[in-house]
XYZ file of C-alpha atoms in Angstrom:
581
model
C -24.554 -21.978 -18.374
C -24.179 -25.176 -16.570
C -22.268 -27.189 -14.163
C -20.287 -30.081 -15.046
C -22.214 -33.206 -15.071
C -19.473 -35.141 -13.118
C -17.270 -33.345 -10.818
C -13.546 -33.543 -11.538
C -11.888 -34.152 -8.493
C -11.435 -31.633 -5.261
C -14.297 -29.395 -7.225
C -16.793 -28.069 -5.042
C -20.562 -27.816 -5.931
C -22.663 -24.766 -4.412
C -25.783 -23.764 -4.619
C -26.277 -21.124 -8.000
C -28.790 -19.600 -10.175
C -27.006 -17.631 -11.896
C -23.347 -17.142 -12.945
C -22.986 -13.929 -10.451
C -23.657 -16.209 -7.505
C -20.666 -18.412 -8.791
C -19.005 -15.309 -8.973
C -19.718 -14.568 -5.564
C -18.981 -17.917 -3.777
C -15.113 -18.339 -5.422
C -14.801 -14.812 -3.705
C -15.366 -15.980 0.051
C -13.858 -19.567 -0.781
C -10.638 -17.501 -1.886
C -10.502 -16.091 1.482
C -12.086 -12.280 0.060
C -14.265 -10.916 3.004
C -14.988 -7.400 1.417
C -16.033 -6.248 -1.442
C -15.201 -2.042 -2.336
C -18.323 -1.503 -4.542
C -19.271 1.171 -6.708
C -22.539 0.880 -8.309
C -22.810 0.302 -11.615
C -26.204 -0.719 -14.388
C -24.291 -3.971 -14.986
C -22.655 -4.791 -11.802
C -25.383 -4.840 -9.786
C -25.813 -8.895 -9.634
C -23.246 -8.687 -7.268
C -25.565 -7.343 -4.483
C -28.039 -9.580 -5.449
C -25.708 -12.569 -5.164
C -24.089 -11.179 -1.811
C -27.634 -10.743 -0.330
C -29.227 -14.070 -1.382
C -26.014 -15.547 0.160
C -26.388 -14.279 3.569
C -30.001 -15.041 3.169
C -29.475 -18.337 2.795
C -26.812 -18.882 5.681
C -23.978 -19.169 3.195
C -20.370 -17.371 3.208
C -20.120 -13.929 1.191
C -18.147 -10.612 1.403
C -19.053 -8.292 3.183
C -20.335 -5.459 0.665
C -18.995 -1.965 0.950
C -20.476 0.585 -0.746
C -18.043 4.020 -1.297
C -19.030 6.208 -3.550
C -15.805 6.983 -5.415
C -13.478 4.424 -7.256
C -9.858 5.792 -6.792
C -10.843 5.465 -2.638
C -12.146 1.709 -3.234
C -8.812 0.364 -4.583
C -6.935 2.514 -2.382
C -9.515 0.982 0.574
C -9.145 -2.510 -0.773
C -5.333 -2.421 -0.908
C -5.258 -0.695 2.647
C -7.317 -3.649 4.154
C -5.241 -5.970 2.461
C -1.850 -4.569 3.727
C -2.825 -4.854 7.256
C -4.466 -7.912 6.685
C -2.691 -10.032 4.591
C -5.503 -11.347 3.279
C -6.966 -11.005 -0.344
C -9.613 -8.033 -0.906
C -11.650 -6.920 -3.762
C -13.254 -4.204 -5.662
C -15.787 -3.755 -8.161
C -16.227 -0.680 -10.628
C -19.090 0.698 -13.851
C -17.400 -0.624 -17.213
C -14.410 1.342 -18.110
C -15.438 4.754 -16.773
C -15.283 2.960 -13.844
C -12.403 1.470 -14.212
C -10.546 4.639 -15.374
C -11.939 6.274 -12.375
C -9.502 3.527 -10.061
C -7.015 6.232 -11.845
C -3.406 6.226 -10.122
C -4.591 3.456 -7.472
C -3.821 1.092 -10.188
C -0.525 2.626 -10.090
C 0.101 1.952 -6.543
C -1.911 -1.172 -6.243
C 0.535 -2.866 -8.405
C 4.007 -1.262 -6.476
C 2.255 -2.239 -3.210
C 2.663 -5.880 -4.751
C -0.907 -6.416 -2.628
C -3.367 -9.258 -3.527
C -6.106 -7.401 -5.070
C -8.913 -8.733 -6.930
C -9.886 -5.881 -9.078
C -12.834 -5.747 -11.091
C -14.973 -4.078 -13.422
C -18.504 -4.708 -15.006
C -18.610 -4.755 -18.899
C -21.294 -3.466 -20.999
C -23.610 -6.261 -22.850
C -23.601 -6.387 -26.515
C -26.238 -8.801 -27.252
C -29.114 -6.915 -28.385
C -32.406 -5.812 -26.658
C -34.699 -8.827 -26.397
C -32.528 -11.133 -27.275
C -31.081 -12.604 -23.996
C -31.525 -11.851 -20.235
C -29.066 -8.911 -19.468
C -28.574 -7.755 -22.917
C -28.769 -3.741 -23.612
C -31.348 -1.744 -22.490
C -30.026 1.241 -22.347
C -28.790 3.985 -24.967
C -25.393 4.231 -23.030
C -24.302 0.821 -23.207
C -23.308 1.570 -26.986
C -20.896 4.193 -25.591
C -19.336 2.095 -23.055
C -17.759 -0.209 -25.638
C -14.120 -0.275 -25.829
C -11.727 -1.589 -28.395
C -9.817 -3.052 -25.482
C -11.277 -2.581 -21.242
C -8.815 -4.994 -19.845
C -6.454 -2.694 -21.865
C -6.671 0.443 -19.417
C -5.481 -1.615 -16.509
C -2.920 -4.426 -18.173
C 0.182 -2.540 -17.679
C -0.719 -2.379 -13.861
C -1.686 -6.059 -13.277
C -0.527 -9.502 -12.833
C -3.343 -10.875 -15.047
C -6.134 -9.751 -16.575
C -9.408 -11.504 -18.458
C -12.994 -10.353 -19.725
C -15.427 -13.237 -18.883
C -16.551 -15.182 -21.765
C -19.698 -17.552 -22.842
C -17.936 -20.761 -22.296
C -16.237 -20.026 -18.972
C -16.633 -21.301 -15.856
C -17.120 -18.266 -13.640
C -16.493 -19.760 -10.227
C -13.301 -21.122 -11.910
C -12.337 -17.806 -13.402
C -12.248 -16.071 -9.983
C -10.570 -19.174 -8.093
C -8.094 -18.374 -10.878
C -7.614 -15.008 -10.430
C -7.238 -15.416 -6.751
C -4.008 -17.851 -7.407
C -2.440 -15.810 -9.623
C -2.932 -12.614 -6.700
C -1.833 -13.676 -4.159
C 1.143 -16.436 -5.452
C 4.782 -14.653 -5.396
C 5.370 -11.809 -6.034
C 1.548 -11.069 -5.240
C -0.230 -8.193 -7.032
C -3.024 -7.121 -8.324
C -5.610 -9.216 -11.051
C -8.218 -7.474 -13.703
C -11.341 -9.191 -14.539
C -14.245 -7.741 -16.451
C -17.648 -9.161 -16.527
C -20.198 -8.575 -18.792
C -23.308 -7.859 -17.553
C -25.222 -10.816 -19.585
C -22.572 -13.735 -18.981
C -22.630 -12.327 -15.272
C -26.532 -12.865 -14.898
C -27.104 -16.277 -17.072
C -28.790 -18.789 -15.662
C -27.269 -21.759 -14.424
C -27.910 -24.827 -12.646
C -25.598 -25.082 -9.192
C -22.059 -23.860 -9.308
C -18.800 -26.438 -9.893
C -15.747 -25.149 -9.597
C -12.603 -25.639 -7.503
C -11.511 -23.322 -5.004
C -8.248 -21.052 -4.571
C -7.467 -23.278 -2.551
C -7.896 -26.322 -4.393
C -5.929 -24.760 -7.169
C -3.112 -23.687 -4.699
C -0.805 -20.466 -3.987
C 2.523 -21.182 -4.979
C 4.612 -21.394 -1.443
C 7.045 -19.005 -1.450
C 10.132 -19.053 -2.758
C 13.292 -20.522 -1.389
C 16.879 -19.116 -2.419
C 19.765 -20.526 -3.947
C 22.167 -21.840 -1.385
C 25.206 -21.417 -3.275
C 24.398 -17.678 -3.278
C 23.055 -17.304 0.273
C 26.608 -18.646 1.442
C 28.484 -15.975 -0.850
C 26.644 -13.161 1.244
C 27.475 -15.036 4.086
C 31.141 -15.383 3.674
C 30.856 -12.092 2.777
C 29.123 -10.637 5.641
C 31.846 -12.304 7.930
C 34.527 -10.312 6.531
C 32.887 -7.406 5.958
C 34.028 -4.333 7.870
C 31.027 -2.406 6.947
C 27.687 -4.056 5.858
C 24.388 -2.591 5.511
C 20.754 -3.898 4.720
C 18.249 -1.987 2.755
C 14.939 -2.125 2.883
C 11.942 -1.482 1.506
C 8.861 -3.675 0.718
C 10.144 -6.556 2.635
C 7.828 -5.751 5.717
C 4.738 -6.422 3.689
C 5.358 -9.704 5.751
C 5.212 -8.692 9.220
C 7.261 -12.014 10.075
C 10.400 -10.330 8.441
C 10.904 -7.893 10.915
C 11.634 -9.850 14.010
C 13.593 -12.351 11.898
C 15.742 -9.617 10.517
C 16.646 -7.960 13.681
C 17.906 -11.350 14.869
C 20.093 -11.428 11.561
C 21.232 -7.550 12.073
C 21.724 -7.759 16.071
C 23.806 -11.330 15.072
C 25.915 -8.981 13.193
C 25.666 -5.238 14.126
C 24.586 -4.921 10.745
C 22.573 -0.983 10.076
C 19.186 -1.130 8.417
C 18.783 1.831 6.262
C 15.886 2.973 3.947
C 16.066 2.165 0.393
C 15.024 5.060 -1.969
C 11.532 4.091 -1.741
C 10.384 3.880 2.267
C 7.201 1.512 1.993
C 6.337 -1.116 4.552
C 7.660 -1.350 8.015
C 10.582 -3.317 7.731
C 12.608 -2.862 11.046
C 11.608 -1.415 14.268
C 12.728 2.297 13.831
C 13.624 2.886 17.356
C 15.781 -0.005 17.259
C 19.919 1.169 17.400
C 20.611 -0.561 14.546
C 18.053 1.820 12.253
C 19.541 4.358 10.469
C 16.714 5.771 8.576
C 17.613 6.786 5.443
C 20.273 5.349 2.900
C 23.963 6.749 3.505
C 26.297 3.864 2.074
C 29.425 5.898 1.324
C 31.533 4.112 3.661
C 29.753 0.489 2.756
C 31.919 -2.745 1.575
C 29.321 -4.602 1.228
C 25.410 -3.546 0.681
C 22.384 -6.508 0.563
C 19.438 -4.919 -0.870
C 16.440 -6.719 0.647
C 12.767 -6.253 -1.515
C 13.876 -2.893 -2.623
C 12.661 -1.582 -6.158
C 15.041 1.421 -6.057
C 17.769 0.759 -3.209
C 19.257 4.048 -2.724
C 18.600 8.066 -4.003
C 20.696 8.553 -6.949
C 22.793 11.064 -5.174
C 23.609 8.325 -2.176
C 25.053 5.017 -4.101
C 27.385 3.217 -2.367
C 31.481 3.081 -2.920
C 32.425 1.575 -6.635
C 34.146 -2.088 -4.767
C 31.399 -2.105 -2.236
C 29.887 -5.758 -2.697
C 25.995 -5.538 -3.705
C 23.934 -8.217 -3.226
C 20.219 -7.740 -4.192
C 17.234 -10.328 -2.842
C 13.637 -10.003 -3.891
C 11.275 -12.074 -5.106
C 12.002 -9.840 -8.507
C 15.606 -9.298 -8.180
C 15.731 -7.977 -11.664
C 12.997 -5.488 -11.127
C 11.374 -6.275 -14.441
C 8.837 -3.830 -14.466
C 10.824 -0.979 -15.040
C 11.674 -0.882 -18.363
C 15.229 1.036 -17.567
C 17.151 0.430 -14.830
C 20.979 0.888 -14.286
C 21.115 -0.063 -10.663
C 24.425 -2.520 -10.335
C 24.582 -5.671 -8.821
C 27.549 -8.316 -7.903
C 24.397 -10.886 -7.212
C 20.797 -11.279 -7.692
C 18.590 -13.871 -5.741
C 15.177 -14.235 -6.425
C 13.527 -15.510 -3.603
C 10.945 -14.460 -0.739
C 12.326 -12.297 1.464
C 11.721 -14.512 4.811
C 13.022 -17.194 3.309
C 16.213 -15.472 2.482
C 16.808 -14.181 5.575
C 16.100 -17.027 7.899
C 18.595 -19.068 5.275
C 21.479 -16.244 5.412
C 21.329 -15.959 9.408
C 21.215 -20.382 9.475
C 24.603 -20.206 7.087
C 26.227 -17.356 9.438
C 25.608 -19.416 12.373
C 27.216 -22.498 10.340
C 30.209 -20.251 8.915
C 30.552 -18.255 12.468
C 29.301 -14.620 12.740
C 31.654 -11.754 13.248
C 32.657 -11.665 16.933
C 35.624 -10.240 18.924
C 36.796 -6.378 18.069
C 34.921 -5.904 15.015
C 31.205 -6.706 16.125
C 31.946 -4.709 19.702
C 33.337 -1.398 17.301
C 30.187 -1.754 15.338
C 27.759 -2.171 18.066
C 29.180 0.725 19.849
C 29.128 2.736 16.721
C 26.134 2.035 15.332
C 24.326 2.376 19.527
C 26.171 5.656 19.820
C 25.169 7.296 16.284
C 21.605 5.943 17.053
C 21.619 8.071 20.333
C 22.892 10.942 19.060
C 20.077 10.769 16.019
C 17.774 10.758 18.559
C 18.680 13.307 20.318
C 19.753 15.707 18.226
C 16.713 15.338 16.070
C 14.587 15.664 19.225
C 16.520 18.749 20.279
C 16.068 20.593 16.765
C 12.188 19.676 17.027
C 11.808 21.264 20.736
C 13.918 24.829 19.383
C 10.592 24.778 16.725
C 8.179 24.471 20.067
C 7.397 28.327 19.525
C 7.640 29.176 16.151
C 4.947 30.591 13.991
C 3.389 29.741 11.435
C 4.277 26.043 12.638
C 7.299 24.532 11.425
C 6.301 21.141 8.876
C 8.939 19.512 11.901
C 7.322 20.445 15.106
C 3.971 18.543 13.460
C 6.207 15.670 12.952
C 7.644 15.156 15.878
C 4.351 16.238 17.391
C 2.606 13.181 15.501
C 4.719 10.580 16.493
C 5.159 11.364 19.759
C 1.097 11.101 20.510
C 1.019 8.042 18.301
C 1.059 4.938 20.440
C 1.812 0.822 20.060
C -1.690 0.141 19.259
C -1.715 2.906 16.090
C -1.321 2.027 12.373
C -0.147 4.708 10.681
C -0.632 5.550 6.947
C 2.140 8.110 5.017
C 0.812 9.650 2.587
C 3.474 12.265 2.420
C 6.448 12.869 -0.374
C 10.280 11.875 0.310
C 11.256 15.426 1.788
C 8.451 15.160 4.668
C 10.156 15.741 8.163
C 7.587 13.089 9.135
C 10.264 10.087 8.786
C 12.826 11.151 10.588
C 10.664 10.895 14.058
C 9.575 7.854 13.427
C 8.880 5.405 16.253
C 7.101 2.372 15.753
C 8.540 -0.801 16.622
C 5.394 -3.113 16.256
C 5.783 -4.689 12.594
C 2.747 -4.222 10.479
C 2.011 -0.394 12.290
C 3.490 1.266 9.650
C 2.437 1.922 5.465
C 3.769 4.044 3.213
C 2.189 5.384 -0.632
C 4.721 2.632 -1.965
C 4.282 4.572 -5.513
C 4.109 8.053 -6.897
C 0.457 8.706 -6.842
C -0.755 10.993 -4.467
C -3.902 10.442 -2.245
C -3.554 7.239 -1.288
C -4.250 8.058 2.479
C -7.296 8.490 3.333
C -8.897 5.203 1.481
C -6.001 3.469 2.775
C -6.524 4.505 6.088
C -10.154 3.102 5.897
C -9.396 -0.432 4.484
C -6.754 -0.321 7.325
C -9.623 0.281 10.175
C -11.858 -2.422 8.650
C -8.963 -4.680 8.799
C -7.667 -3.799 12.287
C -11.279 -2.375 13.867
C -9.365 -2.648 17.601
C -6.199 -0.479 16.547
C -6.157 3.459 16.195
C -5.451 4.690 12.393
C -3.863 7.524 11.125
C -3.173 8.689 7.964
C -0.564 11.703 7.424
C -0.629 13.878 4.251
C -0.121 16.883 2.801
C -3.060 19.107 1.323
C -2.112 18.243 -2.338
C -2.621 14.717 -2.118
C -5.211 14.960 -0.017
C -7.434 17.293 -2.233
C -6.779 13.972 -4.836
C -7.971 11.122 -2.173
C -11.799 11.533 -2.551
C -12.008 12.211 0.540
C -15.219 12.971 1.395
C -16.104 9.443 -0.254
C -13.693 7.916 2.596
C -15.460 9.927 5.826
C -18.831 9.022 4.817
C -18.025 5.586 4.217
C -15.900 5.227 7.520
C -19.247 6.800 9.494
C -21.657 4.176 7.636
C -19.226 1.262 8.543
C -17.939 2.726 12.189
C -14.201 2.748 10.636
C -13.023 5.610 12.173
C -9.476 6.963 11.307
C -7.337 10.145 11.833
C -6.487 12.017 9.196
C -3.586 15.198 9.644
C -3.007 17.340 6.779
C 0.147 19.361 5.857
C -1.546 22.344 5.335
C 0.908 24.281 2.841
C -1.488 25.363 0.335
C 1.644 24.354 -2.209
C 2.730 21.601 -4.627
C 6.666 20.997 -3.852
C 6.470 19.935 -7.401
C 5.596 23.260 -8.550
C 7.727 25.488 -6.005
C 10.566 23.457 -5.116
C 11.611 21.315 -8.075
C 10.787 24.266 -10.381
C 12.706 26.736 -8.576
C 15.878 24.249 -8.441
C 15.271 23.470 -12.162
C 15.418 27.185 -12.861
C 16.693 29.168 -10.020
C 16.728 32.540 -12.428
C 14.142 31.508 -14.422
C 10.932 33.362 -15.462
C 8.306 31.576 -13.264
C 10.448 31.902 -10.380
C 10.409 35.919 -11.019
C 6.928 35.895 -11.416
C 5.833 33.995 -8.620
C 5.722 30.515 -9.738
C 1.817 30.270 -10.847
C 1.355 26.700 -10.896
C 2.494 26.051 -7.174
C 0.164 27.699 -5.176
C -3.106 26.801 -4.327
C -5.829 28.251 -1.489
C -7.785 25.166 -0.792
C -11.125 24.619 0.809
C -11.550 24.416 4.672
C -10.775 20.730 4.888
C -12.087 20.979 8.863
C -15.883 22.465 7.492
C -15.760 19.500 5.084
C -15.199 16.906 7.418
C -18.250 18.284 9.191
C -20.075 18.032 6.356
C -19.294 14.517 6.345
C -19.856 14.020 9.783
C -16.620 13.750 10.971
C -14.934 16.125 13.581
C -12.803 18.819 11.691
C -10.127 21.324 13.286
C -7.752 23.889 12.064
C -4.562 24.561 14.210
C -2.394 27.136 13.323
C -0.744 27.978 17.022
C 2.086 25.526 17.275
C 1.213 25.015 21.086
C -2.134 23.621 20.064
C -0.865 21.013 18.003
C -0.164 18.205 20.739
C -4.146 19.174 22.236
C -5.575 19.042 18.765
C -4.002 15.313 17.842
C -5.120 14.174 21.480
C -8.756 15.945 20.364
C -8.700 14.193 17.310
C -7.393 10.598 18.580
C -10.422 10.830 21.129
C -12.600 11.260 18.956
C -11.882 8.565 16.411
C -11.724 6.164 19.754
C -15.312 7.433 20.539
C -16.069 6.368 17.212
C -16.306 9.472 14.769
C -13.715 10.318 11.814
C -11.118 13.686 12.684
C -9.637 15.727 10.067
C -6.973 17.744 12.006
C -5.953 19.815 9.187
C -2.120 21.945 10.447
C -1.563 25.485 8.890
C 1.853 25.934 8.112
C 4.210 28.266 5.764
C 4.447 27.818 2.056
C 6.871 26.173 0.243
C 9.549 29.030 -0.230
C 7.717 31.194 1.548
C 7.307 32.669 5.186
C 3.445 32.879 5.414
């Protein structure tokens, strides 16, 4: 493998001796500062290339070992949501890569810019060439298709041939991430292309290449939601992913305030989109009175059960309006716009200030309305957590309210927790990028989250929230050890229910009469280990609080310790799911 004899133009030539270092450099000229690494017999260049980097004085990632795939990706795509900022990971051939399980699930609904990789087992034969087989095992790791097992959950995928150009590949890669909508890239690298020889490296950069800028939206269709949203006598926003841009929050309040227009949650809650103890944040999606709905960035804008009035005007602007990755989808629109979601909003509030916003009688009704129903949502959800102050086991609320209320400006926190949590209606937060939510279906997501988050903001408290379930799934034993080696201390509080609402719940609504229900619905119950003497184990502080007055004390416990620089599991006893106990 060589470089090109003459460099095309805006290529960059770097030191290389073999392809990994290529490999290596495109990384850190892509703007990738960590690398989630599990080890692996044919991956292993990469820590040779990393270390004969910093050797040398020369730009790498920083190399983080964790010992359990599905809490890399999940760690990769929590440092990259706080970030903003491109991360990577690297797995063992497709064990590996089936091990990144359902965090290829949620990587690609996070719409993050991951670089996700995965070594590939040689196939030239012993002897033959540097890197080929040498072990019995790399027979069985041959696939009929590796790329295969994570296509349907990527951007764009390749397996690193002969004739490539490996720096190229990854500079590549690293467009296609992180160019709207961003998402997550496959590449798998066979262990003997990885570790050919080569003479220097010439390639062009990410940067040379170029991110596509983000989209701008039609004008002719911004001014139709505009004329619209003049007239309207009750318009609503919802939201869901467009906070993965921290900038859209303060520019949408400016547009909402302009226009007393509510914010409400779409039916999937994922970034922070809108400060939630603003008055104009109505949590989740009621549109039954709504004549006119624009559906910011939201893959599923309202529950089912919650659609908005048949003549209510709906107006839907994403970078994927259409949603194209779900195969069915019978959501209605009067108008799609594809275009980023900043974009789209500074353009609609510019053509309301050219068309005239809504003044006189009908902005003063709705800001009174909307000020007044915020108040009492406050306070009456306040009021119904306090009445819980006493009861035992603790009531699923009481820990809500009790987290939010000891989380402060400076926290990040991570929800890990299903729809029907109590956790979201006590939310606080008004500093954009404080707040991530699982922004799929697959549980666990947390904990690994939670530790990409810390590496990415090391000066802000983190704390992920989640329910015993999920976090059983989160490796998370793999997360506390690595948050200890790489001081990335986070908070972890656990719904302690010992039940699957899946199981208990949505069964016994399925079949209220039914059989399971009479026989105590095997299936939902679980008696899980003692997540606090596991923690330990780890190194971390652990604590189980099952009087309700100890909750407050045991988060404050917990949030010291993390700032003193040690992990806390503060796992919460509460009742089961249809039960009292």
């Amino acid at each position: 493998m060589h470089a090109p004899k003459s460099e095309p133009h805006h290529w960059t030539r770097l030191p290389a001796t073999e392809a990994g270092d290529a490999i290596v450099a495109a990384m850190a000229l892509g703007g990738v500062d960590h690398l989630f690494f599990i080890s692996g017999s044919e991956i292993m260049f990469f820590q040779e290339a990393i270390a004969k980097a910093q050797a040398h004085g020369r730009t790498a990632p920083k190399l983080i070992t964790i010992t359990h795939e599905y809490a890399g990706l999940n760690a990769a795509l929590g440092y990259a949501a706080v970030t903003g900022r491109p991360a990577a990971t690297a797995a063992h051939v497709d064990v590996g890569t089936q091990h990144y399980g359902c965090a290829l699930h949620t990587a690609w609904w996070a719409g993050l810019p991951i670089l996700i990789m995965a070594g590939a087992p040689p196939s030239a034969y012993p002897g033959t060439m540097r890197g080929g087989r040498d072990g019995a095992h790399f027979w069985l790791q041959q696939t009929l298709d590796q790329n295969g097992i994570a296509r349907a959950y990527t951007k764009w995928d390749h397996r690193l041939e002969y004739q490539d150009n490996p720096g190229l590949i990854v500079s590549r890669a690293l467009q296609v991430a992180q160019s709207q909508p961003s998402g997550p890239v496959y590449l798998s690298l066979p262990r003997e292309i990885a570790v050919m020889p080569t003479s220097d490296a010439c390639f062009p950069s990410c940067g040379r290449l170029a991110v596509a800028r983000p989209s701008a939206p039609d004008p002719d269709g911004i001014r139709t939601i505009a004329e619209r949203l003049v007239k309207a006598r009750n318009p609503y926003v919802v939201v869901s992913r467009s906070g993965k841009n921290a900038a859209t929050v303060p520019a949408l309040v400016e547009l909402c305030e302009l226009t007393a227009m509510p914010v409400v949650d779409g039916g999937n809650r994922t970034y922070q989109c809108f400060p939630f103890g603003h008055w104009l944040y109505q949590g989740s999606a009621k549109l039954a009175d709504a004549d006119l709905v624009i559906v910011l960035d939201a893959d599923v804008p309202w529950p089912p059960e919650s659609p908005p009035p048949r003549d209510a005007y709906v107006a839907v602007v994403g970078a994927d309006s259409v949603t194209a990755m779900i195969p069915t989808f019978e959501f209605c629109a009067d108008l799609r716009l594809n275009s980023d979601p900043l974009n789209a909003i500074k353009a609609l509030t510019e053509a309301l200030r050219q068309l005239g916003p809504p003044t006189g009688d009908l902005l003063e009704e709705r800001t009174k309305r909307w000020k007044n129903a915020s108040t009492e949502r406050h306070s009456r959800l306040r009021a119904e957590a306090l009445a819980l102050a006493t009861k035992t086991p603790i009531d699923p609320a009481w820990l809500a309210f009790q987290i939010c209320e000891a989380l402060d400006y400076n926290c990040i926190m991570i929800d890990d927790t299903l729809s029907h949590n109590p956790l979201s209606r006590f939310l606080k937060s008004s500093r954009p990028g404080s707040y991530f939510r699982n922004p799929g279906s697959g549980g666990g997501w947390g904990p690994g989250a939670a530790l990409g988050a810390k590496l990415g903001a090391p000066g802000r408290d983190v704390v992920t929230v989640t329910g015993d379930g999920f976090y059983m799934y989160s490796a998370a034993s793999a997360c506390l050890m690595a948050a200890r080696r790489y001081n990335a201390p986070y908070m972890t509080v656990v719904f302690q229910n010992r039940s699957y609402s899946t199981g208990t719940r949505a069964t016994a609504s399925f079949y209220p009469d039914g059989y399971s229900v009479r026989s105590g619905l095997e299936g939902g119950y679980f008696d899980p280990i003692d997540f606090a003497k596991e923690a330990e184990a780890a190194g971390a502080y652990g604590e189980n609080v099952r009087d309700p007055a100890e909750v407050a004390p045991a988060l404050q416990r917990g949030l010291a310790k993390i700032r003193s620089g040690i992990p806390a599991v503060i796992s919460v006893w509460l009742p089961r799911h249809l039960q009292t106990t």
